[in-house]
Coordinates of C-alpha atoms in Angstrom, one line a residue:
X53 CA -143.2 -56.6 27.2
X54 CA -139.9 -58.3 27.3
X55 CA -139.9 -62.1 27.4
X56 CA -139.1 -63.7 30.7
X57 CA -135.7 -65.5 30.6
X58 CA -135.9 -69.3 30.8
X59 CA -132.6 -69.8 32.5
X60 CA -130.5 -67.8 34.9
X61 CA -127.7 -65.7 33.4
X62 CA -124.2 -67.1 33.3
X63 CA -122.1 -65.3 35.9
X64 CA -118.8 -67.2 35.3
X65 CA -116.6 -68.3 32.5
X66 CA -117.8 -71.5 30.8
X67 CA -115.7 -74.6 31.4
X68 CA -114.9 -74.9 27.7
X69 CA -113.0 -71.6 27.8
X70 CA -110.9 -72.1 30.9
X71 CA -107.7 -72.9 29.0
X72 CA -108.2 -70.3 26.3
X73 CA -105.8 -67.3 26.2
X74 CA -107.3 -64.1 27.5
X75 CA -107.8 -61.1 25.3
X76 CA -104.7 -59.0 25.2
X77 CA -105.0 -55.7 26.9
X78 CA -104.0 -52.6 24.9
X79 CA -102.4 -49.9 27.0
X80 CA -101.0 -46.5 26.2
X81 CA -97.5 -47.9 26.4
X82 CA -98.2 -50.6 23.8
X83 CA -100.2 -48.3 21.5
X84 CA -97.5 -45.5 21.4
X85 CA -94.3 -47.4 21.0
X86 CA -91.2 -45.4 20.1
X87 CA -89.5 -45.8 16.8
X88 CA -86.2 -47.7 16.3
X89 CA -84.1 -44.5 16.2
X90 CA -85.9 -43.2 19.4
X91 CA -85.2 -46.5 21.1
X92 CA -81.5 -46.3 20.3
X93 CA -81.3 -42.7 21.5
X94 CA -83.5 -43.0 24.6
X95 CA -81.8 -46.2 26.0
X96 CA -78.3 -45.2 24.8
X97 CA -77.6 -48.5 23.0
X98 CA -74.4 -47.3 21.5
X99 CA -72.8 -46.2 24.8
X100 CA -74.0 -49.3 26.6
X101 CA -72.5 -51.6 24.0
X102 CA -69.2 -49.7 24.2
X103 CA -69.0 -49.9 28.0
X104 CA -69.8 -53.6 28.0
X105 CA -67.0 -54.3 25.6
X106 CA -64.7 -52.0 27.4
X107 CA -65.3 -53.9 30.7
X108 CA -65.2 -57.3 29.0
X109 CA -68.2 -58.4 30.9
X110 CA -69.9 -61.6 29.7
X111 CA -73.0 -61.8 31.9
X112 CA -75.0 -58.6 31.9
X113 CA -78.2 -58.0 33.9
X114 CA -80.6 -55.4 32.5
X115 CA -82.7 -53.8 35.3
X116 CA -85.9 -52.0 34.2
X117 CA -88.5 -50.2 36.2
X118 CA -92.0 -51.3 35.9
X119 CA -93.0 -48.6 33.4
X120 CA -90.2 -49.4 31.0
X121 CA -90.6 -53.2 30.9
X122 CA -92.7 -52.8 27.8
X123 CA -89.4 -51.8 25.9
X124 CA -87.3 -54.5 27.6
X125 CA -87.5 -57.0 24.8
X126 CA -86.6 -54.4 22.1
X127 CA -83.7 -53.2 24.2
X128 CA -82.5 -56.7 24.7
X129 CA -82.6 -57.4 20.9
X130 CA -80.8 -54.1 20.2
X131 CA -78.0 -54.9 22.6
X132 CA -77.7 -58.4 21.4
X133 CA -77.3 -57.2 17.8
X134 CA -74.7 -54.7 18.9
X135 CA -72.7 -57.2 20.9
X136 CA -72.8 -59.9 18.2
X137 CA -71.6 -57.6 15.5
X138 CA -68.2 -58.4 14.0
X139 CA -65.4 -56.4 15.8
X140 CA -63.1 -54.5 13.6
X141 CA -59.4 -53.8 14.3
X142 CA -60.0 -50.2 15.4
X143 CA -62.8 -48.0 16.4
X144 CA -64.3 -46.0 13.6
X145 CA -65.5 -43.1 15.5
X146 CA -65.5 -41.7 19.1
X147 CA -68.6 -41.0 21.2
X148 CA -70.2 -37.6 20.6
X149 CA -70.2 -36.6 24.2
X150 CA -67.9 -37.3 27.2
X151 CA -69.2 -39.8 29.7
X152 CA -69.4 -38.3 33.2
X153 CA -69.9 -40.7 36.1
X154 CA -71.6 -43.4 34.0
X155 CA -74.0 -41.0 32.3
X156 CA -73.6 -39.5 28.8
X157 CA -75.3 -36.8 26.9
X158 CA -77.9 -37.9 24.3
X159 CA -77.5 -37.6 20.6
X160 CA -79.1 -34.3 19.6
X161 CA -81.6 -34.3 16.8
X162 CA -83.0 -37.3 15.0
X163 CA -80.9 -39.8 13.1
X164 CA -81.7 -42.6 10.7
X165 CA -82.1 -45.9 12.5
X166 CA -79.8 -47.7 10.0
X167 CA -77.0 -45.2 10.7
X168 CA -77.3 -45.6 14.4
X169 CA -77.4 -49.4 14.1
X170 CA -74.4 -49.4 11.8
X171 CA -72.4 -47.3 14.2
X172 CA -73.2 -49.7 17.1
X173 CA -71.9 -52.6 15.0
X174 CA -68.7 -50.6 14.2
X175 CA -67.8 -50.2 17.9
X176 CA -64.6 -52.0 18.8
X177 CA -61.8 -51.9 21.3
X178 CA -58.3 -53.0 20.2
X179 CA -57.6 -54.4 23.7
X180 CA -60.1 -57.2 23.3
X181 CA -58.3 -60.5 23.4
X182 CA -58.9 -63.6 21.3
X183 CA -60.2 -65.6 24.3
X184 CA -62.7 -62.9 25.1
X185 CA -63.9 -62.8 21.6
X186 CA -64.8 -66.5 21.7
X187 CA -67.1 -66.1 24.7
X188 CA -70.5 -64.7 23.8
X189 CA -72.2 -62.2 26.0
X190 CA -75.4 -63.2 27.8
X191 CA -78.1 -60.7 28.7
X192 CA -80.7 -61.2 31.4
X193 CA -83.7 -59.0 32.1
X194 CA -84.5 -58.3 35.7
X195 CA -88.3 -57.7 35.8
X196 CA -89.3 -57.5 39.4
X197 CA -86.8 -55.7 41.7
X198 CA -86.3 -56.8 45.2
X199 CA -86.5 -53.3 46.6
X200 CA -87.1 -49.9 45.1
X201 CA -86.6 -49.4 41.4
X202 CA -84.2 -46.5 42.0
X203 CA -81.7 -48.9 43.7
X204 CA -79.5 -51.4 41.9
X205 CA -80.8 -54.9 42.5
X206 CA -77.6 -56.7 43.2
X207 CA -79.4 -59.6 44.8
X208 CA -81.4 -60.5 41.6
X209 CA -78.3 -59.9 39.5
X210 CA -76.3 -62.4 41.6
X211 CA -79.0 -65.0 41.0
X212 CA -77.8 -65.1 37.4
X213 CA -74.2 -64.7 38.3
X214 CA -74.0 -61.3 36.5
X215 CA -70.7 -59.4 36.1
X216 CA -72.4 -56.0 35.7
X217 CA -75.8 -54.4 36.0
X218 CA -77.2 -52.0 33.5
X219 CA -79.7 -49.8 35.4
X220 CA -82.4 -48.0 33.4
X221 CA -84.5 -45.1 34.4
X222 CA -84.4 -43.0 37.6
X223 CA -81.7 -43.8 40.0
X224 CA -80.7 -42.7 43.5
X225 CA -77.1 -43.3 42.6
X226 CA -76.4 -44.9 46.0
X227 CA -73.0 -46.6 45.9
X228 CA -73.2 -50.3 45.5
X229 CA -71.2 -52.9 47.5
X230 CA -70.5 -55.7 45.1
X231 CA -71.2 -55.2 41.4
X232 CA -70.2 -52.5 38.9
X233 CA -73.1 -50.5 37.4
X234 CA -73.8 -48.9 34.0
X235 CA -76.4 -46.2 34.5
X236 CA -78.7 -45.4 31.6
X237 CA -81.0 -42.6 32.8
X238 CA -83.0 -42.6 29.5
X239 CA -83.6 -39.4 27.6
X240 CA -87.0 -37.8 28.0
X241 CA -88.3 -35.1 25.7
X242 CA -88.7 -31.5 26.9
X243 CA -89.7 -28.3 25.2
X244 CA -87.3 -25.6 26.4
X245 CA -89.3 -22.5 25.5
X246 CA -91.9 -22.8 28.3
X247 CA -89.1 -23.6 30.7
X248 CA -87.2 -20.5 29.8
X249 CA -90.3 -18.4 30.1
X250 CA -91.1 -19.8 33.5
X251 CA -87.5 -19.1 34.6
X252 CA -87.8 -15.5 33.6
X253 CA -91.1 -15.1 35.5
X254 CA -89.5 -16.5 38.6
X255 CA -86.2 -14.7 38.4
X256 CA -86.6 -11.3 36.8
X257 CA -83.3 -10.1 38.2
X258 CA -80.5 -11.1 35.7
X259 CA -77.8 -11.0 38.5
X260 CA -79.4 -13.4 40.9
X261 CA -77.5 -16.5 41.8
X262 CA -79.4 -19.5 40.6
X263 CA -78.4 -23.2 40.4
X264 CA -79.9 -25.2 37.5
X265 CA -80.7 -28.8 38.3
X266 CA -82.9 -31.5 36.7
X267 CA -84.0 -35.0 37.4
X268 CA -81.6 -37.6 36.0
X269 CA -84.1 -38.4 33.2
X270 CA -84.0 -34.7 32.1
X271 CA -80.4 -33.9 33.0
X272 CA -79.4 -33.7 29.3
X273 CA -81.5 -30.5 28.9
X274 CA -79.6 -28.5 31.6
X275 CA -76.7 -27.4 29.3
X276 CA -79.1 -26.1 26.6
X277 CA -81.2 -24.4 29.1
X278 CA -78.2 -22.7 30.7
X279 CA -77.0 -21.6 27.3
X280 CA -80.3 -20.0 26.5
X281 CA -80.5 -18.2 29.8
X282 CA -76.9 -16.9 29.5
X283 CA -77.6 -15.6 26.0
X284 CA -80.6 -13.8 27.5
X285 CA -78.4 -11.8 30.0
X286 CA -78.3 -14.1 33.1
X287 CA -74.7 -13.9 34.5
X288 CA -74.9 -16.0 37.7
X289 CA -76.2 -19.3 36.4
X290 CA -74.6 -22.5 37.5
X291 CA -75.3 -25.7 35.6
X292 CA -75.0 -28.8 37.7
X293 CA -73.6 -32.1 36.5
X294 CA -74.3 -35.6 37.7
X295 CA -71.8 -37.0 40.3
X296 CA -72.1 -40.2 42.2
X297 CA -72.1 -38.8 45.7
X298 CA -75.4 -38.7 47.7
X299 CA -73.4 -37.0 50.5
X300 CA -72.7 -34.0 48.4
X301 CA -74.2 -30.6 49.5
X302 CA -76.6 -31.1 46.6
X303 CA -77.1 -34.9 46.5
X304 CA -75.5 -36.5 43.4
X305 CA -74.8 -33.1 41.8
X306 CA -71.8 -30.8 41.5
X307 CA -71.6 -27.5 43.4
X308 CA -70.1 -24.2 42.3
X309 CA -66.4 -23.7 42.9
X310 CA -67.0 -20.7 45.2
X311 CA -68.9 -23.0 47.5
X312 CA -66.2 -25.6 47.6
X313 CA -63.6 -22.9 48.4
X314 CA -65.8 -21.3 51.1
X315 CA -66.1 -17.9 49.3
X316 CA -69.9 -18.2 49.1
X317 CA -72.3 -20.3 51.0
X318 CA -75.0 -22.5 49.4
X319 CA -77.6 -20.5 51.3
X320 CA -76.9 -17.6 48.9
X321 CA -78.2 -19.5 45.9
X322 CA -81.7 -20.4 44.7
X323 CA -82.5 -23.7 43.0
X324 CA -84.5 -24.1 39.8
X325 CA -85.3 -27.8 39.3
X326 CA -86.7 -29.4 36.1
X327 CA -89.4 -31.9 37.0
X328 CA -90.9 -32.3 40.5
X329 CA -88.1 -33.4 42.9
X330 CA -88.6 -36.3 45.3
X331 CA -89.7 -35.4 48.8
X332 CA -86.4 -36.5 50.4
X333 CA -84.5 -34.2 48.1
X334 CA -86.7 -31.3 49.0
X335 CA -86.4 -31.8 52.7
X336 CA -82.6 -32.2 52.4
X337 CA -82.2 -28.9 50.4
X338 CA -84.8 -26.9 52.3
X339 CA -82.3 -25.8 55.0
X340 CA -79.3 -25.4 52.6
X341 CA -80.7 -23.2 49.8
X342 CA -82.4 -19.8 49.9
X343 CA -85.4 -21.0 47.9
X344 CA -86.4 -23.9 45.7
X345 CA -88.5 -23.7 42.5
X346 CA -89.4 -26.5 40.2
X347 CA -90.9 -26.9 36.7
X348 CA -93.3 -29.8 36.5
X349 CA -92.7 -31.8 33.4
X350 CA -95.9 -33.8 33.7
X351 CA -98.2 -30.8 33.4
X352 CA -100.8 -30.8 30.6
X353 CA -100.1 -27.1 29.9
X354 CA -96.9 -25.0 30.4
X355 CA -96.7 -23.6 33.9
X356 CA -95.3 -20.0 34.1
X357 CA -96.7 -18.7 37.5
X358 CA -94.0 -18.3 40.1
X359 CA -96.3 -19.1 42.9
X360 CA -97.2 -22.5 41.5
X361 CA -93.5 -23.3 40.9
X362 CA -92.2 -22.6 44.4
X363 CA -91.7 -25.6 46.7
X364 CA -92.6 -25.4 50.3
X365 CA -91.4 -27.9 52.9
X366 CA -92.4 -26.2 56.2
X367 CA -95.4 -28.5 56.7
X368 CA -93.5 -31.6 55.9
X369 CA -90.7 -30.6 58.3
X370 CA -93.1 -29.9 61.1
X371 CA -94.8 -33.3 60.5
X372 CA -91.5 -35.1 60.6
X373 CA -90.5 -33.3 63.8
X374 CA -93.9 -34.3 65.4
X375 CA -93.3 -37.9 64.4
X376 CA -89.9 -38.2 66.0
X377 CA -91.0 -36.4 69.1
X378 CA -93.9 -38.8 69.5
X379 CA -91.3 -41.7 69.5
X380 CA -89.3 -40.3 72.4
X381 CA -91.0 -42.5 75.0
X382 CA -91.4 -45.6 72.8
X383 CA -89.9 -48.7 74.5
X384 CA -89.6 -50.9 71.5
X385 CA -88.2 -50.0 68.0
X386 CA -88.2 -52.1 64.9
X387 CA -85.3 -51.8 62.4
X388 CA -86.5 -52.3 58.8
X389 CA -83.6 -53.3 56.5
X390 CA -84.9 -52.2 53.1
X391 CA -81.6 -52.7 51.2
X392 CA -79.0 -55.4 50.7
X393 CA -77.0 -53.5 48.1
X394 CA -76.3 -50.0 49.4
X395 CA -72.7 -49.7 50.6
X396 CA -72.2 -49.7 54.4
X397 CA -75.8 -50.7 55.2
X398 CA -74.5 -53.2 57.8
X399 CA -72.5 -50.5 59.5
X400 CA -75.6 -48.3 59.9
X401 CA -77.6 -51.2 61.2
X402 CA -75.0 -51.8 64.0
X403 CA -75.0 -48.0 64.6
X404 CA -78.7 -47.9 65.1
X405 CA -78.8 -51.0 67.3
X406 CA -76.1 -49.4 69.5
X407 CA -78.0 -46.2 69.9
X408 CA -81.3 -47.9 70.8
X409 CA -79.5 -50.2 73.3
X410 CA -77.6 -47.2 74.8
X411 CA -81.0 -45.5 75.4
X412 CA -82.2 -48.4 77.4
X413 CA -84.7 -49.5 74.7
X414 CA -85.4 -52.7 72.9
X415 CA -85.0 -53.3 69.1
X416 CA -86.0 -56.0 66.7
X417 CA -84.5 -56.3 63.2
X418 CA -86.6 -57.2 60.1
X419 CA -85.5 -57.6 56.5
X420 CA -88.2 -56.5 54.1
X421 CA -88.5 -56.0 50.4
X422 CA -91.0 -53.4 49.5
X423 CA -92.4 -51.8 52.7
X424 CA -96.1 -51.5 53.1
X425 CA -98.5 -51.0 56.0
X426 CA -99.8 -54.6 56.0
X427 CA -96.4 -56.1 56.6
X428 CA -95.3 -54.1 59.6
X429 CA -98.8 -54.0 61.1
X430 CA -98.3 -57.7 62.1
X431 CA -95.9 -56.5 64.9
X432 CA -98.2 -54.4 67.1
X433 CA -95.8 -54.4 70.0
X434 CA -93.3 -52.3 68.1
X435 CA -93.9 -48.6 68.8
X436 CA -91.8 -47.1 66.0
X437 CA -89.8 -48.2 63.0
X438 CA -86.4 -47.1 61.7
X439 CA -85.9 -47.8 58.0
X440 CA -82.4 -48.5 56.5
X441 CA -82.5 -47.9 52.8
X442 CA -81.2 -45.6 50.1
X443 CA -81.4 -41.8 50.7
X444 CA -84.5 -41.5 48.5
X445 CA -86.7 -44.4 49.7
X446 CA -85.9 -43.8 53.4
X447 CA -88.6 -41.1 53.6
X448 CA -91.9 -43.0 54.2
X449 CA -94.9 -40.8 54.6
X450 CA -98.2 -42.7 54.4
X451 CA -101.3 -42.4 56.6
X452 CA -101.9 -46.1 56.3
X453 CA -99.0 -47.0 58.5
X454 CA -100.1 -47.7 62.0
X455 CA -96.8 -46.6 63.6
X456 CA -94.4 -44.0 62.4
X457 CA -91.5 -44.8 60.2
X458 CA -88.4 -42.6 60.6
X459 CA -84.8 -42.4 59.3
X460 CA -81.6 -43.0 61.3
X461 CA -81.1 -39.2 61.4
X462 CA -84.5 -38.7 63.0
X463 CA -83.8 -41.5 65.4
X464 CA -80.8 -39.7 66.8
X465 CA -83.0 -36.6 67.4
X466 CA -85.7 -38.7 69.0
X467 CA -83.4 -40.4 71.5
X468 CA -82.1 -37.0 72.7
X469 CA -83.3 -35.7 76.0
X470 CA -86.1 -33.1 76.0
X471 CA -83.7 -30.5 77.1
X472 CA -81.3 -31.1 74.3
X473 CA -83.6 -31.8 71.4
X474 CA -83.4 -28.7 69.3
X475 CA -85.0 -28.6 65.8
X476 CA -82.9 -26.5 63.5
X477 CA -84.7 -27.3 60.3
X478 CA -81.9 -29.5 59.1
X479 CA -82.8 -32.9 57.6
X480 CA -80.5 -35.5 56.2
X481 CA -81.4 -38.8 54.5
X482 CA -78.1 -40.4 53.5
X483 CA -76.9 -42.6 56.3
X484 CA -73.3 -42.7 54.9
X485 CA -73.2 -39.0 55.6
X486 CA -74.4 -39.7 59.1
X487 CA -71.7 -42.3 59.7
X488 CA -69.0 -39.9 58.4
X489 CA -70.1 -37.0 60.4
X490 CA -70.7 -39.0 63.6
X491 CA -73.4 -38.4 66.1
X492 CA -75.6 -35.3 66.0
X493 CA -74.8 -34.5 69.6
X494 CA -74.2 -36.0 72.9
X495 CA -77.5 -37.4 74.1
X496 CA -78.4 -37.7 77.7
X497 CA -81.2 -38.7 79.9
X498 CA -83.2 -36.4 82.1
X499 CA -80.8 -37.1 85.0
X500 CA -77.8 -36.0 83.0
X501 CA -79.7 -32.8 82.0
X502 CA -80.0 -32.0 85.7
X503 CA -76.3 -32.5 86.2
X504 CA -76.4 -35.9 87.8
X505 CA -73.6 -38.4 87.0
X506 CA -75.5 -41.1 85.3
X507 CA -74.5 -42.9 82.0
X508 CA -76.9 -43.0 79.1
X509 CA -77.8 -46.7 79.4
X510 CA -79.0 -46.3 83.0
X511 CA -75.9 -47.7 84.7
X512 CA -75.0 -46.0 88.0
X513 CA -71.9 -47.1 89.8
X514 CA -72.3 -47.5 93.6
X515 CA -69.4 -46.9 95.8
X516 CA -70.4 -49.5 98.3
X517 CA -71.2 -52.1 95.6
X518 CA -74.5 -52.9 97.3
X519 CA -77.1 -51.1 95.1
X520 CA -80.8 -51.8 95.4
X521 CA -82.2 -52.6 92.0
X522 CA -85.7 -51.7 93.1
X523 CA -84.7 -48.1 93.7
X524 CA -83.0 -47.5 90.4
X525 CA -86.1 -46.6 88.3
X526 CA -87.2 -44.2 91.0
X527 CA -83.8 -42.4 91.0
X528 CA -84.4 -41.1 87.4
X529 CA -86.7 -38.2 86.7
X530 CA -90.1 -39.2 85.4
X531 CA -90.8 -39.2 81.6
X532 CA -94.0 -37.9 80.0
X533 CA -95.5 -38.2 76.6
X534 CA -95.2 -34.7 75.1
X535 CA -98.4 -35.2 73.0
X536 CA -100.8 -36.6 75.7
X537 CA -99.0 -35.4 78.9
X538 CA -99.3 -38.8 80.4
X539 CA -96.7 -40.4 82.6
X540 CA -94.7 -43.2 80.8
X541 CA -93.4 -45.8 83.2
X542 CA -91.5 -48.2 80.9
X543 CA -89.9 -46.0 78.2
X544 CA -86.5 -47.5 78.9
X545 CA -87.2 -51.2 79.7
X546 CA -83.7 -52.4 79.0
X547 CA -81.9 -50.4 81.6
X548 CA -79.3 -52.5 83.4
X549 CA -78.0 -51.9 86.8
X550 CA -74.3 -52.6 87.2
X551 CA -74.1 -54.0 90.7
X552 CA -73.4 -57.4 92.3
X553 CA -76.9 -57.7 93.6
X554 CA -78.4 -57.0 90.2
X555 CA -76.1 -59.6 88.6
X556 CA -77.1 -62.2 91.2
X557 CA -80.8 -61.5 90.7
X558 CA -80.6 -61.7 86.9
X559 CA -78.9 -65.0 87.1
X560 CA -81.4 -66.4 89.6
X561 CA -84.3 -65.1 87.5
X562 CA -84.2 -68.0 85.1
X563 CA -82.5 -71.0 86.8
X564 CA -81.0 -73.7 84.6
X565 CA -83.5 -76.4 83.5
X566 CA -86.5 -74.2 84.2
X567 CA -87.2 -73.1 80.6
X568 CA -90.9 -73.5 81.1
X569 CA -91.1 -70.7 83.7
X570 CA -91.0 -67.0 83.0
X571 CA -89.9 -64.7 85.8
X572 CA -90.5 -61.0 86.1
X573 CA -87.8 -58.4 86.7
X574 CA -88.2 -55.9 89.5
X575 CA -89.5 -53.3 87.0
X576 CA -92.4 -55.7 86.1
X577 CA -91.2 -57.1 82.7
X578 CA -90.9 -60.7 81.9
X579 CA -87.3 -62.0 81.6
X580 CA -86.2 -64.4 78.9
X581 CA -82.8 -66.1 79.6
X582 CA -82.2 -63.5 82.3
X583 CA -82.8 -60.5 80.0
X584 CA -85.9 -58.3 80.3
X585 CA -88.1 -58.7 77.2
X586 CA -90.7 -56.0 76.5
X587 CA -92.0 -58.2 73.6
X588 CA -92.7 -61.1 75.9
X589 CA -94.5 -58.8 78.3
X590 CA -96.6 -57.5 75.5
X591 CA -97.6 -61.0 74.4
X592 CA -98.2 -62.0 78.0
X593 CA -100.5 -59.1 78.9
X594 CA -102.3 -58.3 75.6
X595 CA -102.5 -61.5 73.6
X596 CA -105.8 -63.3 74.3
X597 CA -104.7 -66.6 72.8
X598 CA -101.9 -68.3 74.7
X599 CA -101.4 -71.4 72.5
X600 CA -102.7 -74.9 72.2
X601 CA -103.9 -76.4 75.4
X602 CA -104.1 -73.0 77.2
X603 CA -107.7 -73.7 78.2
X604 CA -106.6 -76.7 80.4
X605 CA -104.7 -76.6 83.6
X606 CA -101.0 -77.3 83.0
X607 CA -99.3 -79.0 85.9
X608 CA -95.9 -80.1 84.7
X609 CA -94.3 -80.2 88.1
X610 CA -97.3 -81.9 89.9
X611 CA -96.5 -85.6 89.6
X612 CA -99.7 -86.5 91.5
X613 CA -101.9 -85.7 88.5
X614 CA -101.8 -88.3 85.7
X615 CA -101.5 -87.5 82.1
X616 CA -104.5 -86.7 80.1
X617 CA -106.2 -89.6 78.3
X618 CA -105.7 -89.9 74.5
X619 CA -108.9 -89.5 72.5
X620 CA -109.5 -90.3 68.9
X621 CA -110.2 -87.2 66.9
X622 CA -112.1 -86.6 63.8
X623 CA -111.3 -88.4 60.5
X624 CA -112.6 -88.5 57.0
X625 CA -113.1 -85.9 54.4
X626 CA -114.4 -82.3 54.7
X627 CA -117.9 -83.2 53.4
X628 CA -118.4 -85.6 56.2
X629 CA -116.1 -86.1 59.2
X630 CA -116.4 -89.1 61.5
X631 CA -116.0 -88.1 65.2
X632 CA -114.4 -90.5 67.6
X633 CA -114.7 -93.5 65.5
X634 CA -118.5 -93.4 65.5
X635 CA -120.3 -94.0 62.3
X636 CA -122.5 -90.9 62.5
X637 CA -121.2 -88.0 60.4
X638 CA -120.6 -84.6 61.9

């Protein structure tokens, strides 16, 4: 029989070990570190040093995603050695591949680390001046990005007064607004034989038009894959290249010349994508291409079945359409600004605000870093959210979110009248494309759909100039929730009646000097400074706690009642408070 323990077990760390360093955790990333030559090839040290010297930038910010931070110190040291190397009078050799839109092809094959390091040191530009040579370059590692890792973090780079940002890993290639960027997509290994076999199984017809595309981390394998397929007899293969244009028919990729000239449509082509594409890219291309197939690069074994390679977006599109339809009767929208770097983000914010206001609805603007359900759940009065971000991160699909999160494109569809909202299957995520192409269509209220002469924001000119504000909501057709069938009475709380009587009443709603009073508008909403406020009405009707002193009768205007007497509260420490100056502890 085991001996009975004499003392209870220790369930916490002893006090003597509080300041001791914890045991380092060994992860797969630290255990399988790449060699020196692989590091120089994967992170394109040679090209990065060359472009930094060409731009004469002195303060360089290095932005790494979380999964690449383990290599950040080694990349930092490699770039530092290359930048500190003695500059010669002329460049010894030229780069092996041409740089296209900030991305270069990797060095094929394996090279000795000493040779690569020596070539980095030999890089030079004759245009470097003597003054620039005296100033040493400074490198900064940006560890935690303010927003998504695919976007360039200009905010963190400006904290160190950086001249340029070197962005590593996957990127949405959204145009920046302030700083230049050097994109290093990093080179990932890929065995081409299984990919070629999978392509043959999917496309047995050698004359079928197919577009080859890959994620930016595998884009270097597209030329070799295209060459192998062409040698095997495929005659209608188009190899895409990286272009910095999210508004392109294929976002951030080139398109065939026959599509640009109008000889063929993009719908006549199929897409074969290396690695699983992001959901926003799938939804964007689903209505533009005949079919989409992808080869998963993270699979444990090669995938060759055509059924497992085909991408289907029908369920996702129906889900998105159901979300935007459910927001048609929402009175309050929240605008989530999820970027401060993407070009023209302020223009789309103003555009969205104008659309919501024109629909007679209320909007509140929030600037958030990384969006999660806990952050936006604090604002329960908001019925739906519109996210302003890059074209990849704007698609938020998570069951944990209490209220739907939609894109500016989906907002335009949601604000259309029930008679005009037609779902064509098209889906767009880039808001710059939305600004260039303008509105999806002329939106109207139900009254306009019936032929009545009413503007979208609810204004209705009265010939006599004496319009009754109480009758305005009843003049519009009723609105119903398409999901529940219930009547919605306050879907457009910010409708304003353009009449002298309405102006007089709104001015008289909150008289000057009566800030402590809240008046209700004729439609039943509280008014703040003469403007109807659905948020104030929500707090007034659904919040149980009204603030300090709400359990006492407040009579500010009644001078007959004296002020409340001052009482001494509790004092002391938490282990023993003294109540009201008495010695007994409570």
